[in-house]
């Protein structure tokens, strides 16, 4: 199985900050990497797919980058509604696997 | 849109059947995945169903205990989980495959308790 190591597990930031979350895959996953946001009590919502493609309707302050085994989600100018938990997902091979999650909290 | 069935409470050893009704897209054109999330935990992929032909791929952890089926006439996917234990208490999500998983159901909470 491909392990997705996500860091940090949590972070505190202020409105307007730029934050970055990283996922490292235990082997190459080509471009089969997505990022999801989950607010408490809600289903996950896709933000990014294929490393850097923005889901329709998602604000442009969200961006994805990376290649091979290391990938990053960046949120520019954090907004109040962005305080949530974020997960990466590799869909290169079965079983599909998620990162452990990063909880973004208000400083 | 994916709309899932309501919350379930089951006793250990029982089975549960969850449903996921699709609308707004061609049901048979996209694989359907199931993912679960235990309280306060991360997301765990359980497997996927091909609604076109009923084919399935299961995570090894759930092989023999999970069965995914569908009724294409009503655009609905099902997942049955058998031999439930308290460790199966979780929210279960269905999600459509498209560049990973693009559309998710609202989730079904399953509680396993004696």
Tab-separated table of N, CA and C in Angstrom, chain B residues 5-6 22 24 31 41 50 54 60-61 63-64 66 72 77 88 90-91 104 107:
chain	number	residue	atom	x	y	z
B	5	UNK	N	-28.635	7.012	2.890
B	5	UNK	CA	-29.678	6.603	3.823
B	5	UNK	C	-29.374	7.106	5.230
B	6	UNK	N	-30.354	6.960	6.100
B	6	UNK	CA	-30.270	7.528	7.432
B	6	UNK	C	-29.436	6.714	8.404
B	22	UNK	N	-28.002	8.320	-6.520
B	22	UNK	CA	-27.370	9.311	-7.376
B	22	UNK	C	-28.404	10.044	-8.220
B	24	UNK	N	-28.549	13.600	-11.204
B	24	UNK	CA	-27.849	14.675	-11.902
B	24	UNK	C	-26.708	14.226	-12.788
B	31	UNK	N	-17.518	5.089	-11.544
B	31	UNK	CA	-17.365	4.218	-10.386
B	31	UNK	C	-17.886	4.927	-9.134
B	41	UNK	N	-11.348	10.564	13.671
B	41	UNK	CA	-10.252	9.942	12.911
B	41	UNK	C	-10.219	10.413	11.468
B	50	UNK	N	-18.341	-0.685	-9.785
B	50	UNK	CA	-18.598	-0.263	-11.154
B	50	UNK	C	-20.096	-0.439	-11.406
B	54	UNK	N	-21.366	-4.034	-12.257
B	54	UNK	CA	-21.393	-4.619	-10.919
B	54	UNK	C	-20.038	-5.036	-10.392
B	60	UNK	N	-8.224	-4.759	1.020
B	60	UNK	CA	-7.982	-6.097	1.570
B	60	UNK	C	-8.546	-6.236	2.978
B	61	UNK	N	-8.489	-5.138	3.734
B	61	UNK	CA	-8.974	-5.153	5.122
B	61	UNK	C	-10.445	-5.553	5.207
B	63	UNK	N	-12.184	-7.293	2.686
B	63	UNK	CA	-12.530	-8.448	1.852
B	63	UNK	C	-13.259	-9.496	2.682
B	64	UNK	N	-14.387	-9.977	2.154
B	64	UNK	CA	-15.151	-11.004	2.837
B	64	UNK	C	-16.168	-10.461	3.827
B	66	UNK	N	-17.445	-7.009	3.367
B	66	UNK	CA	-18.134	-5.911	2.691
B	66	UNK	C	-18.602	-6.384	1.321
B	72	UNK	N	-29.367	-0.344	-10.833
B	72	UNK	CA	-29.260	0.718	-11.827
B	72	UNK	C	-30.618	1.297	-12.213
B	77	UNK	N	-26.580	2.848	-5.295
B	77	UNK	CA	-25.526	1.931	-4.904
B	77	UNK	C	-25.741	1.523	-3.444
B	88	UNK	N	-16.473	-0.695	14.035
B	88	UNK	CA	-17.098	-0.289	12.772
B	88	UNK	C	-17.978	0.946	12.945
B	90	UNK	N	-18.824	4.468	12.758
B	90	UNK	CA	-18.185	5.467	11.903
B	90	UNK	C	-19.247	6.153	11.062
B	91	UNK	N	-18.818	7.183	10.358
B	91	UNK	CA	-19.647	7.756	9.296
B	91	UNK	C	-19.157	7.152	7.994
B	104	UNK	N	-19.469	13.866	-3.119
B	104	UNK	CA	-19.631	12.991	-1.954
B	104	UNK	C	-21.075	13.048	-1.450
B	107	UNK	N	-23.135	11.338	4.021
B	107	UNK	CA	-22.657	10.423	5.052
B	107	UNK	C	-23.793	9.761	5.807
